[in-house]
Amino acid sequence: MNARYLSLFVAHAGKRLQEWISVVLCLSLFITNLAFLVLNFSTIHIYKIIFGIVTGIVTADFSSGLVHWGADTWGSVDIPVIGKRTDHVHGLCNPCCGSGQGARILTLSSWPVCAPKQPGRIAPRAPQPPPILLLSRIIRIRHLGAFIRPFREHHIDPTAITRHDFIETNGDNCMITILPLAHMAYKFLSYSPDALAESYPWECFVFALAVFVTMTNQIHKWAHSYFGLPRWVTLLQDCHLVLPRKHHRIHHVSPHETFYCITTGWLNYPLDRIGFWRSMEWLIQRLTGQKPRCDDLAWTKRTD
């Protein structure tokens, strides 16, 4: 029930459009920049190039762990903007709507979106809010969130991610990498040959970082898919070039406080070995007084 309730905060049509645009732009920029990298390749800085590529992959893995740890450990689904999103113009009603009780009212600048349910009567449809309220909602960014909610849902229903299609899985990460990839393409078009040769190892770092950041959610999805994976994907997992399934299972042992890196998983053991995450939690708790994983534990306990 808790997983179902969390999954109610689903993407609206505008979110889906954003995901499609992000995927198309990102893939176009990847193809463009890959062509530029191939055309400008030289062995002059080969060791720097290799170092840049490996460093880019490791940076992507660490970034995935940092974001994953932050969302798992801190915050709540009730936090405005980043916690949950009410995606439709009329909002979403609490599951109690179908139980004979009064529906929870979600408001748009105090505009009613769901009338109380009365036995024996069909609830009237709430009037459309004036355009100025819709504009107010957009300006206040009330439905751009759903950042924390998927992390809570994932610990309750880890296989939910396998039911997301390619666009939903990768849309948000594609959006993150559009600007650096666009800047990279601009440099290839505007820099002199000498300047490009000098910055080539850095461009390899940025490209590798962008590729693996973009692929993180897809790699994570593969780590939860036990049937129907292409042979080349399982080969990458077996070689630990991407996150292996057995490796990721360790994170899903309650209380979900270890092995946060979900791109390659290379940094999971060393970061846990030095107590990196526990040290970060101790520092934040000392500074803010907030206890780690309170909201996550509350949601997972409700399913026991």
Short mmCIF file of C-alpha atoms in Angstrom, two decimals:
data_model
loop_
_atom_site.label_atom_id
_atom_site.label_comp_id
_atom_site.label_asym_id
_atom_site.label_seq_id
_atom_site.Cartn_x
_atom_site.Cartn_y
_atom_site.Cartn_z
CA MET A 1 0.00 0.00 0.00
CA ASN A 2 2.81 2.40 0.82
CA ALA A 3 4.54 1.73 -2.48
CA ARG A 4 1.24 2.25 -4.27
CA TYR A 5 0.65 5.53 -2.43
CA LEU A 6 4.13 6.79 -3.25
CA SER A 7 3.68 5.82 -6.90
CA LEU A 8 0.55 7.99 -7.15
CA PHE A 9 2.76 11.02 -7.62
CA VAL A 10 3.38 10.22 -11.26
CA ALA A 11 4.64 12.26 -14.16
CA HIS A 12 2.23 14.58 -15.94
CA ALA A 13 2.22 15.32 -19.67
CA GLY A 14 4.62 18.25 -19.30
CA LYS A 15 7.12 16.07 -17.44
CA ARG A 16 6.94 13.44 -20.16
CA LEU A 17 7.58 16.08 -22.81
CA GLN A 18 10.59 17.36 -20.85
CA GLU A 19 11.97 13.80 -20.71
CA TRP A 20 11.54 13.29 -24.46
CA ILE A 21 13.20 16.61 -25.30
CA SER A 22 16.06 15.88 -22.90
CA VAL A 23 16.70 12.43 -24.36
CA VAL A 24 16.63 13.66 -27.97
CA LEU A 25 18.92 16.63 -27.28
CA CYS A 26 21.31 14.60 -25.16
CA LEU A 27 21.67 11.75 -27.68
CA SER A 28 22.15 14.27 -30.51
CA LEU A 29 24.92 16.01 -28.56
CA PHE A 30 26.55 12.67 -27.72
CA ILE A 31 26.71 11.72 -31.40
CA THR A 32 28.01 15.16 -32.36
CA ASN A 33 30.72 15.25 -29.69
CA LEU A 34 31.77 11.66 -30.35
CA ALA A 35 32.30 12.57 -34.00
CA PHE A 36 34.37 15.60 -32.98
CA LEU A 37 36.46 13.46 -30.59
CA VAL A 38 37.16 10.88 -33.30
CA LEU A 39 38.06 13.53 -35.89
CA ASN A 40 40.42 15.32 -33.50
CA PHE A 41 41.99 12.22 -31.93
CA SER A 42 45.75 12.19 -31.52
CA THR A 43 48.13 9.99 -29.56
CA ILE A 44 50.17 12.97 -28.38
CA HIS A 45 48.43 13.06 -24.99
CA ILE A 46 47.41 9.39 -24.88
CA TYR A 47 48.19 8.90 -21.18
CA LYS A 48 46.33 12.06 -20.23
CA ILE A 49 43.41 10.88 -22.37
CA ILE A 50 43.27 7.52 -20.60
CA PHE A 51 43.55 9.22 -17.23
CA GLY A 52 40.76 11.64 -18.17
CA ILE A 53 38.42 8.85 -19.24
CA VAL A 54 39.00 6.77 -16.09
CA THR A 55 38.70 9.84 -13.87
CA GLY A 56 35.43 10.77 -15.58
CA ILE A 57 33.97 7.32 -14.89
CA VAL A 58 35.11 7.39 -11.24
CA THR A 59 33.69 10.90 -10.81
CA ALA A 60 30.34 9.74 -12.19
CA ASP A 61 30.34 6.80 -9.76
CA PHE A 62 31.11 9.06 -6.80
CA SER A 63 28.43 11.54 -7.90
CA SER A 64 25.84 8.78 -8.08
CA GLY A 65 26.78 7.68 -4.57
CA LEU A 66 26.64 11.21 -3.18
CA VAL A 67 23.18 11.89 -4.64
CA HIS A 68 21.92 8.44 -3.65
CA TRP A 69 23.21 8.78 -0.10
CA GLY A 70 21.78 12.29 0.26
CA ALA A 71 18.31 11.32 -0.94
CA ASP A 72 18.23 8.06 1.05
CA THR A 73 19.50 9.62 4.26
CA TRP A 74 18.00 13.08 4.50
CA GLY A 75 14.71 14.81 3.79
CA SER A 76 11.13 13.64 3.52
CA VAL A 77 8.52 13.05 0.83
CA ASP A 78 6.59 15.94 2.43
CA ILE A 79 9.27 18.54 1.68
CA PRO A 80 7.89 21.07 -0.85
CA VAL A 81 9.40 21.01 -4.36
CA ILE A 82 11.96 18.23 -3.85
CA GLY A 83 9.83 15.80 -1.84
CA LYS A 84 6.77 14.98 -3.89
CA ARG A 85 4.98 16.45 -6.84
CA THR A 86 1.25 16.95 -7.44
CA ASP A 87 1.34 16.69 -11.16
CA HIS A 88 -2.13 17.26 -12.51
CA VAL A 89 -3.97 20.56 -12.71
CA HIS A 90 -6.55 19.16 -10.30
CA GLY A 91 -3.93 17.61 -8.04
CA LEU A 92 -4.12 14.16 -6.50
CA CYS A 93 -6.41 13.01 -3.73
CA ASN A 94 -5.38 10.95 -0.77
CA PRO A 95 -6.22 7.22 -1.05
CA CYS A 96 -8.96 7.87 1.51
CA CYS A 97 -11.06 9.24 -1.39
CA GLY A 98 -12.34 5.77 -2.09
CA SER A 99 -12.97 4.78 1.50
CA GLY A 100 -16.09 6.81 2.19
CA GLN A 101 -14.15 9.43 4.12
CA GLY A 102 -13.69 13.00 3.07
CA ALA A 103 -11.03 13.42 0.44
CA ARG A 104 -7.90 15.23 1.36
CA ILE A 105 -7.92 18.63 -0.30
CA LEU A 106 -4.86 19.61 -2.26
CA THR A 107 -4.93 23.28 -3.06
CA LEU A 108 -3.55 25.51 -5.76
CA SER A 109 -3.10 28.80 -3.96
CA SER A 110 -6.05 27.75 -1.74
CA TRP A 111 -8.11 26.71 -4.81
CA PRO A 112 -10.09 23.49 -4.10
CA VAL A 113 -9.19 20.58 -6.32
CA CYS A 114 -11.19 17.71 -4.86
CA ALA A 115 -14.61 18.10 -3.27
CA PRO A 116 -15.45 16.04 -0.13
CA LYS A 117 -17.08 12.76 -0.98
CA GLN A 118 -20.63 12.33 0.33
CA PRO A 119 -22.42 8.95 0.43
CA GLY A 120 -25.12 8.66 -2.23
CA ARG A 121 -24.00 11.73 -4.14
CA ILE A 122 -21.61 12.26 -7.01
CA ALA A 123 -19.03 14.79 -5.96
CA PRO A 124 -19.17 17.86 -8.19
CA ARG A 125 -16.12 18.58 -10.24
CA ALA A 126 -14.11 21.42 -8.82
CA PRO A 127 -14.14 24.57 -10.97
CA GLN A 128 -11.13 25.29 -13.11
CA PRO A 129 -8.68 27.63 -11.35
CA PRO A 130 -8.13 30.98 -13.01
CA PRO A 131 -5.08 31.19 -15.33
CA ILE A 132 -3.30 33.50 -12.89
CA LEU A 133 -3.29 30.68 -10.31
CA LEU A 134 -1.83 28.27 -12.84
CA LEU A 135 0.88 30.81 -13.61
CA SER A 136 1.48 31.23 -9.89
CA ARG A 137 1.88 27.49 -9.55
CA ILE A 138 4.42 27.36 -12.36
CA ILE A 139 6.43 30.27 -10.95
CA ARG A 140 6.52 28.67 -7.50
CA ILE A 141 7.71 25.37 -9.05
CA ARG A 142 5.32 23.29 -6.99
CA HIS A 143 5.48 20.17 -9.15
CA LEU A 144 9.10 19.99 -10.29
CA GLY A 145 10.02 17.72 -7.41
CA ALA A 146 9.48 13.99 -7.06
CA PHE A 147 13.16 13.79 -6.19
CA ILE A 148 12.97 12.07 -2.81
CA ARG A 149 9.81 10.06 -3.47
CA PRO A 150 11.40 7.59 -5.96
CA PHE A 151 14.12 6.75 -3.43
CA ARG A 152 11.52 5.86 -0.77
CA GLU A 153 9.49 3.87 -3.26
CA HIS A 154 12.60 2.03 -4.43
CA HIS A 155 13.34 0.58 -0.99
CA ILE A 156 9.73 -0.59 -0.66
CA ASP A 157 9.42 -1.92 -4.22
CA PRO A 158 12.92 -2.32 -5.72
CA THR A 159 11.56 -3.79 -8.96
CA ALA A 160 9.41 -0.72 -9.75
CA ILE A 161 12.34 0.76 -11.68
CA THR A 162 12.25 -2.19 -14.10
CA ARG A 163 8.75 -1.15 -15.19
CA HIS A 164 9.93 2.28 -16.37
CA ASP A 165 10.48 2.68 -20.10
CA PHE A 166 13.65 4.09 -21.63
CA ILE A 167 12.42 7.70 -21.64
CA GLU A 168 11.22 7.72 -18.03
CA THR A 169 14.37 5.95 -16.85
CA ASN A 170 16.85 8.27 -18.54
CA GLY A 171 15.05 11.58 -19.15
CA ASP A 172 16.17 13.44 -16.03
CA ASN A 173 19.80 12.36 -16.24
CA CYS A 174 19.88 13.34 -19.91
CA MET A 175 18.70 16.81 -18.92
CA ILE A 176 21.62 17.16 -16.47
CA THR A 177 24.26 16.59 -19.15
CA ILE A 178 22.83 18.77 -21.95
CA LEU A 179 24.62 21.99 -20.97
CA PRO A 180 28.14 20.53 -20.55
CA LEU A 181 27.75 18.59 -23.80
CA ALA A 182 26.53 21.72 -25.61
CA HIS A 183 29.51 23.68 -24.28
CA MET A 184 31.82 20.90 -25.39
CA ALA A 185 30.37 21.02 -28.93
CA TYR A 186 30.77 24.80 -28.97
CA LYS A 187 34.47 24.48 -28.14
CA PHE A 188 35.02 21.99 -30.95
CA LEU A 189 33.37 24.42 -33.37
CA SER A 190 35.12 27.57 -32.20
CA TYR A 191 38.58 26.62 -30.81
CA SER A 192 41.71 26.62 -32.92
CA PRO A 193 43.38 23.24 -33.67
CA ASP A 194 46.18 23.99 -31.19
CA ALA A 195 43.72 24.90 -28.44
CA LEU A 196 41.70 21.74 -29.13
CA ALA A 197 44.82 19.57 -28.95
CA GLU A 198 45.65 21.09 -25.58
CA SER A 199 42.16 20.66 -24.14
CA TYR A 200 41.49 17.23 -25.69
CA PRO A 201 42.19 15.20 -22.49
CA TRP A 202 39.78 17.45 -20.58
CA GLU A 203 37.10 16.92 -23.25
CA CYS A 204 37.60 13.17 -22.85
CA PHE A 205 37.05 13.55 -19.10
CA VAL A 206 33.85 15.57 -19.66
CA PHE A 207 32.56 13.12 -22.27
CA ALA A 208 33.19 10.04 -20.11
CA LEU A 209 31.61 11.78 -17.11
CA ALA A 210 28.56 12.76 -19.18
CA VAL A 211 28.14 9.26 -20.63
CA PHE A 212 28.18 7.54 -17.26
CA VAL A 213 26.06 10.17 -15.49
CA THR A 214 23.49 9.82 -18.27
CA MET A 215 23.58 6.02 -18.04
CA THR A 216 23.40 5.79 -14.24
CA ASN A 217 19.65 5.17 -13.99
CA GLN A 218 19.76 2.69 -16.87
CA ILE A 219 22.65 0.83 -15.22
CA HIS A 220 20.73 0.85 -11.94
CA LYS A 221 17.69 -0.56 -13.74
CA TRP A 222 19.84 -3.35 -15.20
CA ALA A 223 21.06 -4.17 -11.68
CA HIS A 224 17.45 -4.98 -10.74
CA SER A 225 16.61 -6.87 -13.95
CA TYR A 226 17.12 -10.61 -13.64
CA PHE A 227 15.45 -11.67 -16.88
CA GLY A 228 15.76 -10.60 -20.49
CA LEU A 229 18.99 -8.62 -20.27
CA PRO A 230 21.10 -8.60 -23.45
CA ARG A 231 24.23 -10.71 -23.29
CA TRP A 232 26.49 -7.66 -23.64
CA VAL A 233 24.90 -6.08 -20.56
CA THR A 234 25.46 -9.16 -18.40
CA LEU A 235 29.03 -9.30 -19.71
CA LEU A 236 29.61 -5.70 -18.59
CA GLN A 237 28.15 -6.58 -15.19
CA ASP A 238 30.28 -9.70 -14.86
CA CYS A 239 33.40 -7.66 -15.68
CA HIS A 240 32.28 -5.00 -13.17
CA LEU A 241 32.44 -2.29 -15.84
CA VAL A 242 28.91 -1.35 -14.76
CA LEU A 243 27.10 -2.04 -11.47
CA PRO A 244 26.73 -5.83 -10.98
CA ARG A 245 23.47 -7.27 -9.68
CA LYS A 246 25.03 -9.19 -6.78
CA HIS A 247 27.04 -6.15 -5.77
CA HIS A 248 23.96 -3.90 -5.63
CA ARG A 249 22.02 -6.39 -3.51
CA ILE A 250 24.18 -5.40 -0.54
CA HIS A 251 22.61 -1.92 -0.54
CA HIS A 252 19.11 -3.38 -0.36
CA VAL A 253 19.68 -5.03 2.99
CA SER A 254 17.87 -2.89 5.60
CA PRO A 255 18.65 -0.22 6.80
CA HIS A 256 20.09 0.59 3.33
CA GLU A 257 23.12 2.39 4.72
CA THR A 258 25.94 1.10 2.54
CA PHE A 259 27.08 0.68 -1.10
CA TYR A 260 25.43 3.87 -2.42
CA CYS A 261 27.40 4.21 -5.68
CA ILE A 262 25.23 2.85 -8.50
CA THR A 263 27.10 3.64 -11.72
CA THR A 264 30.00 1.20 -11.62
CA GLY A 265 30.12 0.52 -7.89
CA TRP A 266 33.91 0.80 -7.93
CA LEU A 267 33.98 3.23 -5.00
CA ASN A 268 31.58 1.39 -2.72
CA TYR A 269 34.11 -0.74 -0.91
CA PRO A 270 36.80 1.95 -0.38
CA LEU A 271 34.25 4.57 0.75
CA ASP A 272 32.70 2.15 3.22
CA ARG A 273 36.12 0.98 4.34
CA ILE A 274 37.16 4.50 5.38
CA GLY A 275 33.74 5.24 6.90
CA PHE A 276 33.07 8.11 4.51
CA TRP A 277 29.26 8.07 4.70
CA ARG A 278 29.13 7.62 8.48
CA SER A 279 31.55 10.53 8.90
CA MET A 280 29.39 12.73 6.68
CA GLU A 281 26.29 11.76 8.65
CA TRP A 282 28.00 12.49 11.96
CA LEU A 283 29.10 15.91 10.72
CA ILE A 284 25.66 16.87 9.39
CA GLN A 285 23.95 15.64 12.55
CA ARG A 286 26.32 17.70 14.67
CA LEU A 287 25.68 20.80 12.57
CA THR A 288 21.91 20.49 12.08
CA GLY A 289 20.64 18.10 14.76
CA GLN A 290 18.91 16.01 12.08
CA LYS A 291 19.10 12.23 12.42
CA PRO A 292 19.93 10.22 9.29
CA ARG A 293 17.42 7.92 7.54
CA CYS A 294 14.43 8.80 9.76
CA ASP A 295 11.99 9.18 6.87
CA ASP A 296 13.33 6.19 4.95
CA LEU A 297 13.09 3.91 8.00
CA ALA A 298 9.57 5.16 8.70
CA TRP A 299 8.42 4.19 5.21
CA THR A 300 10.12 0.79 5.17
CA LYS A 301 8.78 -0.13 8.62
CA ARG A 302 5.22 0.44 7.41
CA THR A 303 5.62 -2.47 5.02
CA ASP A 304 6.82 -4.93 7.68
#
